[in-house]
Every structure is written in structure tokens, then in C-alpha cells.
Amino acid sequence: MEYEEDSSCRVKIIVVGNSNVGKTSLISQYSHFQEDGLPNTNPNLICEAQIKKFSKDDQLVYVDIWDTVGQERFQAISTQYYKRASGAMIVYSIEDQDSFNNILIWIERVQENCPKGCKIMLIGNKADLNAVRSVTYKEGFELSLEYGIQFFEVSAKTGHNITENAMEAQRETCEEDEKLSSSLFSSTTILSSAFFSNISKKKTCKC
């Protein structure tokens, strides 16, 4: 990885969750702001990182987004993967109930192995499969409230909520819950500003 000499901050984000929930596609979509044709990833790699660069308050921030590649299991990921992480994205698929059921285990892994103060975001991927979802938005939202973490539903396939898309597609799913509805429609911030900028506030670099 190459960084400009005058870079003022560098942070590490890890992405965890069950296999086949779309973690690699999510990272690729965010890193490259692509709408289709996501790049292939070498399946033989244990993990790989992609770099995202943005400016915040006249400060250049480099974000290393780390991905586990392959059929990862809870015990298989080295503790080194979690080391020095400023933030963790825990990903499940909205059409895979098992991946959601295992979120608590992933939260525990992150809390046990990441540095104190590591920011956590819960992400429900594959929002484009709303018609066949098995995990409701409300379930994800309520779990995030329980643990005091941020929550978004996204689609790595379409770029929904990863680039500049708002959350309007799920209006009907939360009309019954005023608090839930408020969460959706006040949250027009995209993934980058909501999470990465929040993390960068905690960093006093050069680091």
C-alpha cells in the first residue's frame, strides 16, 4: 500500500460476518464507487485490504478496509486481523436468517479482539432482495439499539446506501414505528460520512 508523504491520518476498518453475505462486494463497491462489474478477488488470499482516501476538515484520511476472503469461520480468523482496528463493519444478508443469528457472536469477537473504543456498524446487505427478505429492517434496527451501534441496510449490487442513495425504498416497512421511521428518514448520510468520518474524529494523527 502506498500513501502520500503528507498524509495526516490512517485508519483501519475490518469487515466481518458469515460467508456469502457479500462482504467483498460491499468493500469493492464502496472503494471504487462502482455500479456494476465488481472486480474479482483472488480466492486463495486469507485477507486483503483496499484503500479509501477522503478529506475531512482539511485533513487527508486514508482508510484501510480489510476483508477476510474465503470460507471464514469464527475461530479461523487470526487475532492479528482485529489488531489496531479503528472500526468494524459486521455484515449479514437480509435474506439469510443464519447470518443475522450469528451477529451476536461477531459482536463478541470484535469486542474481545479489537482495541477499546473501536466503532462498530451493523450492515444488512442485499437490500435489493427485499421481496425475499427473512430479516426485517426492524430486527436489525432494534439489535443496533440494544448494542448502541450504527445500522444501515445497503445493496452491494446496486450501490444503494453505499454511494449517495437515500433510504426511501423501505418507507412502508417502518411506518408503524415512529422511532424507526425517524431513524430511516433523518439518516440520509451515506456510509462514508456516517462511519468513516466518525472514526476519524477519534484519531489524533499523524499516526
PDB file of C-alpha atoms in Angstrom:
ATOM      1  CA  MET A   1       0.000   0.000   0.000  1.00  0.00           C
ATOM      2  CA  GLU A   2       1.287   3.444  -0.873  1.00  0.00           C
ATOM      3  CA  TYR A   3       0.440   6.652   0.929  1.00  0.00           C
ATOM      4  CA  GLU A   4       1.293  10.227   0.108  1.00  0.00           C
ATOM      5  CA  GLU A   5       4.037  11.600   2.288  1.00  0.00           C
ATOM      6  CA  ASP A   6       1.852  14.387   3.610  1.00  0.00           C
ATOM      7  CA  SER A   7      -0.974  12.081   4.677  1.00  0.00           C
ATOM      8  CA  SER A   8      -2.198  13.171   8.071  1.00  0.00           C
ATOM      9  CA  CYS A   9      -4.193  10.184   9.224  1.00  0.00           C
ATOM     10  CA  ARG A  10      -4.597   6.484   8.538  1.00  0.00           C
ATOM     11  CA  VAL A  11      -7.284   4.249   9.986  1.00  0.00           C
ATOM     12  CA  LYS A  12      -8.071   0.564   9.696  1.00  0.00           C
ATOM     13  CA  ILE A  13     -11.565  -0.815   9.191  1.00  0.00           C
ATOM     14  CA  ILE A  14     -12.295  -4.541   9.351  1.00  0.00           C
ATOM     15  CA  VAL A  15     -15.281  -6.268   7.784  1.00  0.00           C
ATOM     16  CA  VAL A  16     -16.615  -9.469   9.359  1.00  0.00           C
ATOM     17  CA  GLY A  17     -19.669 -11.684   9.063  1.00  0.00           C
ATOM     18  CA  ASN A  18     -20.730 -15.060   7.762  1.00  0.00           C
ATOM     19  CA  SER A  19     -19.573 -16.285   4.379  1.00  0.00           C
ATOM     20  CA  ASN A  20     -21.640 -15.356   1.328  1.00  0.00           C
ATOM     21  CA  VAL A  21     -23.197 -12.217   2.794  1.00  0.00           C
ATOM     22  CA  GLY A  22     -21.409 -10.002   0.253  1.00  0.00           C
ATOM     23  CA  LYS A  23     -18.568  -8.510   2.298  1.00  0.00           C
ATOM     24  CA  THR A  24     -16.051  -8.425  -0.556  1.00  0.00           C
ATOM     25  CA  SER A  25     -18.585  -6.919  -2.968  1.00  0.00           C
ATOM     26  CA  LEU A  26     -19.520  -4.338  -0.357  1.00  0.00           C
ATOM     27  CA  ILE A  27     -15.900  -3.270   0.057  1.00  0.00           C
ATOM     28  CA  SER A  28     -15.332  -3.169  -3.688  1.00  0.00           C
ATOM     29  CA  GLN A  29     -18.464  -1.125  -4.265  1.00  0.00           C
ATOM     30  CA  TYR A  30     -17.550   1.417  -1.621  1.00  0.00           C
ATOM     31  CA  SER A  31     -13.873   1.624  -2.518  1.00  0.00           C
ATOM     32  CA  HIS A  32     -14.435   2.147  -6.233  1.00  0.00           C
ATOM     33  CA  PHE A  33     -17.940   3.646  -6.314  1.00  0.00           C
ATOM     34  CA  GLN A  34     -18.888   1.141  -8.995  1.00  0.00           C
ATOM     35  CA  GLU A  35     -22.448   0.374 -10.005  1.00  0.00           C
ATOM     36  CA  ASP A  36     -21.748  -2.979 -11.642  1.00  0.00           C
ATOM     37  CA  GLY A  37     -18.910  -5.204 -12.780  1.00  0.00           C
ATOM     38  CA  LEU A  38     -17.275  -5.585  -9.404  1.00  0.00           C
ATOM     39  CA  PRO A  39     -13.668  -6.795  -9.634  1.00  0.00           C
ATOM     40  CA  ASN A  40     -12.842 -10.411  -8.952  1.00  0.00           C
ATOM     41  CA  THR A  41     -10.951 -11.284  -5.799  1.00  0.00           C
ATOM     42  CA  ASN A  42      -8.267 -13.949  -5.558  1.00  0.00           C
ATOM     43  CA  PRO A  43      -9.989 -16.744  -3.580  1.00  0.00           C
ATOM     44  CA  ASN A  44      -6.650 -18.014  -2.294  1.00  0.00           C
ATOM     45  CA  LEU A  45      -5.976 -14.940  -0.195  1.00  0.00           C
ATOM     46  CA  ILE A  46      -6.727 -15.098   3.531  1.00  0.00           C
ATOM     47  CA  CYS A  47      -7.416 -11.401   3.677  1.00  0.00           C
ATOM     48  CA  GLU A  48      -6.787  -8.330   1.593  1.00  0.00           C
ATOM     49  CA  ALA A  49      -7.146  -4.610   2.054  1.00  0.00           C
ATOM     50  CA  GLN A  50      -8.394  -1.838  -0.147  1.00  0.00           C
ATOM     51  CA  ILE A  51      -7.627   1.815   0.417  1.00  0.00           C
ATOM     52  CA  LYS A  52     -10.131   4.633   0.521  1.00  0.00           C
ATOM     53  CA  LYS A  53      -8.961   8.237   0.606  1.00  0.00           C
ATOM     54  CA  PHE A  54     -11.025  11.263   1.566  1.00  0.00           C
ATOM     55  CA  SER A  55     -10.606  14.690   3.109  1.00  0.00           C
ATOM     56  CA  LYS A  56     -12.185  15.796   6.361  1.00  0.00           C
ATOM     57  CA  ASP A  57     -11.725  19.268   7.814  1.00  0.00           C
ATOM     58  CA  ASP A  58      -8.731  19.859   5.532  1.00  0.00           C
ATOM     59  CA  GLN A  59      -7.166  16.621   6.757  1.00  0.00           C
ATOM     60  CA  LEU A  60      -6.279  13.812   4.369  1.00  0.00           C
ATOM     61  CA  VAL A  61      -7.514  10.482   5.718  1.00  0.00           C
ATOM     62  CA  TYR A  62      -6.510   7.075   4.388  1.00  0.00           C
ATOM     63  CA  VAL A  63      -8.805   4.193   5.294  1.00  0.00           C
ATOM     64  CA  ASP A  64      -7.545   0.613   5.009  1.00  0.00           C
ATOM     65  CA  ILE A  65     -10.627  -1.588   4.598  1.00  0.00           C
ATOM     66  CA  TRP A  66      -9.716  -5.167   5.481  1.00  0.00           C
ATOM     67  CA  ASP A  67     -11.624  -8.131   4.135  1.00  0.00           C
ATOM     68  CA  THR A  68     -11.495 -11.816   5.007  1.00  0.00           C
ATOM     69  CA  VAL A  69     -11.567 -13.761   1.765  1.00  0.00           C
ATOM     70  CA  GLY A  70     -12.817 -17.326   1.659  1.00  0.00           C
ATOM     71  CA  GLN A  71     -14.917 -19.566   3.856  1.00  0.00           C
ATOM     72  CA  GLU A  72     -14.144 -17.871   7.147  1.00  0.00           C
ATOM     73  CA  ARG A  73     -15.332 -19.225  10.458  1.00  0.00           C
ATOM     74  CA  PHE A  74     -15.343 -17.613  13.883  1.00  0.00           C
ATOM     75  CA  GLN A  75     -12.256 -19.479  15.093  1.00  0.00           C
ATOM     76  CA  ALA A  76     -10.368 -19.258  11.809  1.00  0.00           C
ATOM     77  CA  ILE A  77      -9.750 -15.505  11.794  1.00  0.00           C
ATOM     78  CA  SER A  78      -6.450 -14.602  13.425  1.00  0.00           C
ATOM     79  CA  THR A  79      -6.477 -12.105  16.256  1.00  0.00           C
ATOM     80  CA  GLN A  80      -3.972 -10.145  14.154  1.00  0.00           C
ATOM     81  CA  TYR A  81      -6.829  -9.307  11.793  1.00  0.00           C
ATOM     82  CA  TYR A  82      -8.542  -7.340  14.562  1.00  0.00           C
ATOM     83  CA  LYS A  83      -5.377  -5.621  15.780  1.00  0.00           C
ATOM     84  CA  ARG A  84      -5.287  -1.805  15.513  1.00  0.00           C
ATOM     85  CA  ALA A  85      -8.781  -1.659  14.022  1.00  0.00           C
ATOM     86  CA  SER A  86     -10.455   1.711  14.488  1.00  0.00           C
ATOM     87  CA  GLY A  87     -13.775   0.400  13.249  1.00  0.00           C
ATOM     88  CA  ALA A  88     -15.582  -2.817  12.418  1.00  0.00           C
ATOM     89  CA  MET A  89     -18.393  -3.469   9.963  1.00  0.00           C
ATOM     90  CA  ILE A  90     -20.424  -6.534  10.903  1.00  0.00           C
ATOM     91  CA  VAL A  91     -22.341  -7.694   7.845  1.00  0.00           C
ATOM     92  CA  TYR A  92     -25.305 -10.018   7.411  1.00  0.00           C
ATOM     93  CA  SER A  93     -27.590 -10.694   4.466  1.00  0.00           C
ATOM     94  CA  ILE A  94     -31.242  -9.723   4.812  1.00  0.00           C
ATOM     95  CA  GLU A  95     -32.243 -12.972   3.076  1.00  0.00           C
ATOM     96  CA  ASP A  96     -30.062 -15.191   5.268  1.00  0.00           C
ATOM     97  CA  GLN A  97     -31.500 -15.653   8.764  1.00  0.00           C
ATOM     98  CA  ASP A  98     -28.491 -17.641   9.961  1.00  0.00           C
ATOM     99  CA  SER A  99     -26.134 -14.796   9.114  1.00  0.00           C
ATOM    100  CA  PHE A 100     -28.259 -12.484  11.273  1.00  0.00           C
ATOM    101  CA  ASN A 101     -28.497 -15.010  14.096  1.00  0.00           C
ATOM    102  CA  ASN A 102     -24.695 -15.091  14.277  1.00  0.00           C
ATOM    103  CA  ILE A 103     -24.334 -11.316  14.622  1.00  0.00           C
ATOM    104  CA  LEU A 104     -24.058 -11.559  18.403  1.00  0.00           C
ATOM    105  CA  ILE A 105     -21.092 -13.901  18.047  1.00  0.00           C
ATOM    106  CA  TRP A 106     -19.381 -11.486  15.666  1.00  0.00           C
ATOM    107  CA  ILE A 107     -20.028  -8.572  18.018  1.00  0.00           C
ATOM    108  CA  GLU A 108     -18.445 -10.583  20.816  1.00  0.00           C
ATOM    109  CA  ARG A 109     -15.408 -11.375  18.639  1.00  0.00           C
ATOM    110  CA  VAL A 110     -14.941  -7.726  17.766  1.00  0.00           C
ATOM    111  CA  GLN A 111     -15.309  -6.578  21.359  1.00  0.00           C
ATOM    112  CA  GLU A 112     -12.864  -9.219  22.577  1.00  0.00           C
ATOM    113  CA  ASN A 113     -10.156  -8.652  19.973  1.00  0.00           C
ATOM    114  CA  CYS A 114     -10.370  -5.061  18.748  1.00  0.00           C
ATOM    115  CA  PRO A 115      -8.859  -2.128  20.637  1.00  0.00           C
ATOM    116  CA  LYS A 116     -11.029  -0.408  23.213  1.00  0.00           C
ATOM    117  CA  GLY A 117     -13.195   2.234  21.601  1.00  0.00           C
ATOM    118  CA  CYS A 118     -13.408   0.506  18.233  1.00  0.00           C
ATOM    119  CA  LYS A 119     -16.526   1.801  16.475  1.00  0.00           C
ATOM    120  CA  ILE A 120     -18.973  -0.859  15.271  1.00  0.00           C
ATOM    121  CA  MET A 121     -21.506  -0.634  12.466  1.00  0.00           C
ATOM    122  CA  LEU A 122     -24.136  -3.271  11.704  1.00  0.00           C
ATOM    123  CA  ILE A 123     -24.858  -3.654   7.996  1.00  0.00           C
ATOM    124  CA  GLY A 124     -27.711  -5.575   6.416  1.00  0.00           C
ATOM    125  CA  ASN A 125     -26.568  -6.292   2.862  1.00  0.00           C
ATOM    126  CA  LYS A 126     -28.557  -7.352  -0.222  1.00  0.00           C
ATOM    127  CA  ALA A 127     -31.306  -4.778   0.254  1.00  0.00           C
ATOM    128  CA  ASP A 128     -32.104  -5.319  -3.432  1.00  0.00           C
ATOM    129  CA  LEU A 129     -33.603  -8.675  -2.397  1.00  0.00           C
ATOM    130  CA  ASN A 130     -36.311  -7.049  -0.300  1.00  0.00           C
ATOM    131  CA  ALA A 131     -39.000  -9.283  -1.827  1.00  0.00           C
ATOM    132  CA  VAL A 132     -37.389 -12.401  -0.362  1.00  0.00           C
ATOM    133  CA  ARG A 133     -36.012 -10.981   2.862  1.00  0.00           C
ATOM    134  CA  SER A 134     -36.091 -13.120   6.009  1.00  0.00           C
ATOM    135  CA  VAL A 135     -34.711 -10.450   8.369  1.00  0.00           C
ATOM    136  CA  THR A 136     -36.815  -7.316   8.771  1.00  0.00           C
ATOM    137  CA  TYR A 137     -35.354  -3.835   8.933  1.00  0.00           C
ATOM    138  CA  LYS A 138     -36.878  -3.504  12.393  1.00  0.00           C
ATOM    139  CA  GLU A 139     -34.943  -6.528  13.660  1.00  0.00           C
ATOM    140  CA  GLY A 140     -31.652  -5.046  12.544  1.00  0.00           C
ATOM    141  CA  PHE A 141     -32.544  -1.625  13.906  1.00  0.00           C
ATOM    142  CA  GLU A 142     -33.576  -2.946  17.309  1.00  0.00           C
ATOM    143  CA  LEU A 143     -30.402  -5.016  17.594  1.00  0.00           C
ATOM    144  CA  SER A 144     -28.345  -1.925  16.846  1.00  0.00           C
ATOM    145  CA  LEU A 145     -30.195  -0.016  19.572  1.00  0.00           C
ATOM    146  CA  GLU A 146     -29.519  -2.805  22.051  1.00  0.00           C
ATOM    147  CA  TYR A 147     -25.772  -2.571  21.463  1.00  0.00           C
ATOM    148  CA  GLY A 148     -25.590   1.153  20.801  1.00  0.00           C
ATOM    149  CA  ILE A 149     -24.148   0.801  17.311  1.00  0.00           C
ATOM    150  CA  GLN A 150     -24.948   2.343  13.932  1.00  0.00           C
ATOM    151  CA  PHE A 151     -27.106   0.442  11.467  1.00  0.00           C
ATOM    152  CA  PHE A 152     -27.682   0.626   7.717  1.00  0.00           C
ATOM    153  CA  GLU A 153     -29.228  -1.600   5.092  1.00  0.00           C
ATOM    154  CA  VAL A 154     -27.326  -1.495   1.801  1.00  0.00           C
ATOM    155  CA  SER A 155     -27.010  -3.246  -1.527  1.00  0.00           C
ATOM    156  CA  ALA A 156     -23.516  -4.001  -2.741  1.00  0.00           C
ATOM    157  CA  LYS A 157     -25.082  -4.991  -6.061  1.00  0.00           C
ATOM    158  CA  THR A 158     -26.868  -1.706  -6.822  1.00  0.00           C
ATOM    159  CA  GLY A 159     -24.856   0.675  -4.641  1.00  0.00           C
ATOM    160  CA  HIS A 160     -27.942   1.558  -2.586  1.00  0.00           C
ATOM    161  CA  ASN A 161     -26.920   3.443   0.565  1.00  0.00           C
ATOM    162  CA  ILE A 162     -23.241   2.971  -0.252  1.00  0.00           C
ATOM    163  CA  THR A 163     -22.803   5.890  -2.611  1.00  0.00           C
ATOM    164  CA  GLU A 164     -25.391   8.656  -2.490  1.00  0.00           C
ATOM    165  CA  ASN A 165     -28.668   6.777  -2.331  1.00  0.00           C
ATOM    166  CA  ALA A 166     -31.085   7.611   0.467  1.00  0.00           C
ATOM    167  CA  MET A 167     -33.137   5.044   2.370  1.00  0.00           C
ATOM    168  CA  GLU A 168     -36.532   5.851   0.879  1.00  0.00           C
ATOM    169  CA  ALA A 169     -37.125   2.383  -0.600  1.00  0.00           C
ATOM    170  CA  GLN A 170     -38.142   0.935   2.758  1.00  0.00           C
ATOM    171  CA  ARG A 171     -40.674   3.595   3.805  1.00  0.00           C
ATOM    172  CA  GLU A 172     -43.556   1.137   4.007  1.00  0.00           C
ATOM    173  CA  THR A 173     -41.665  -1.286   6.226  1.00  0.00           C
ATOM    174  CA  CYS A 174     -41.401   1.134   9.129  1.00  0.00           C
ATOM    175  CA  GLU A 175     -44.480   3.365   9.011  1.00  0.00           C
ATOM    176  CA  GLU A 176     -45.886   1.599  12.063  1.00  0.00           C
ATOM    177  CA  ASP A 177     -42.912   2.518  14.218  1.00  0.00           C
ATOM    178  CA  GLU A 178     -42.410   6.267  14.579  1.00  0.00           C
ATOM    179  CA  LYS A 179     -38.973   5.904  16.095  1.00  0.00           C
ATOM    180  CA  LEU A 180     -37.891   3.502  13.388  1.00  0.00           C
ATOM    181  CA  SER A 181     -39.274   5.774  10.686  1.00  0.00           C
ATOM    182  CA  SER A 182     -37.423   8.742  12.122  1.00  0.00           C
ATOM    183  CA  SER A 183     -34.213   6.740  12.058  1.00  0.00           C
ATOM    184  CA  LEU A 184     -34.648   5.954   8.385  1.00  0.00           C
ATOM    185  CA  PHE A 185     -35.537   9.336   7.018  1.00  0.00           C
ATOM    186  CA  SER A 186     -33.278  11.507   9.145  1.00  0.00           C
ATOM    187  CA  SER A 187     -30.398   9.251   8.116  1.00  0.00           C
ATOM    188  CA  THR A 188     -29.687  10.477   4.616  1.00  0.00           C
ATOM    189  CA  THR A 189     -25.984  10.399   5.333  1.00  0.00           C
ATOM    190  CA  ILE A 190     -24.061   7.927   3.233  1.00  0.00           C
ATOM    191  CA  LEU A 191     -21.906   5.172   4.619  1.00  0.00           C
ATOM    192  CA  SER A 192     -18.695   7.145   4.277  1.00  0.00           C
ATOM    193  CA  SER A 193     -19.685  10.183   6.312  1.00  0.00           C
ATOM    194  CA  ALA A 194     -21.683   8.243   8.886  1.00  0.00           C
ATOM    195  CA  PHE A 195     -18.972   5.788   9.784  1.00  0.00           C
ATOM    196  CA  PHE A 196     -15.521   6.706   8.499  1.00  0.00           C
ATOM    197  CA  SER A 197     -15.783  10.361   9.454  1.00  0.00           C
ATOM    198  CA  ASN A 198     -16.960   9.344  12.912  1.00  0.00           C
ATOM    199  CA  ILE A 199     -13.916   7.129  13.284  1.00  0.00           C
ATOM    200  CA  SER A 200     -11.534   9.819  12.104  1.00  0.00           C
ATOM    201  CA  LYS A 201     -12.715  12.096  14.910  1.00  0.00           C
ATOM    202  CA  LYS A 202     -11.146   9.700  17.385  1.00  0.00           C
ATOM    203  CA  LYS A 203      -7.775   9.750  15.645  1.00  0.00           C
ATOM    204  CA  THR A 204      -5.174  12.358  16.500  1.00  0.00           C
ATOM    205  CA  CYS A 205      -2.698  11.838  13.696  1.00  0.00           C
ATOM    206  CA  LYS A 206      -0.068  11.830  12.304  1.00  0.00           C
ATOM    207  CA  CYS A 207      -0.265   8.159  13.217  1.00  0.00           C
TER     208      CYS A 207
END
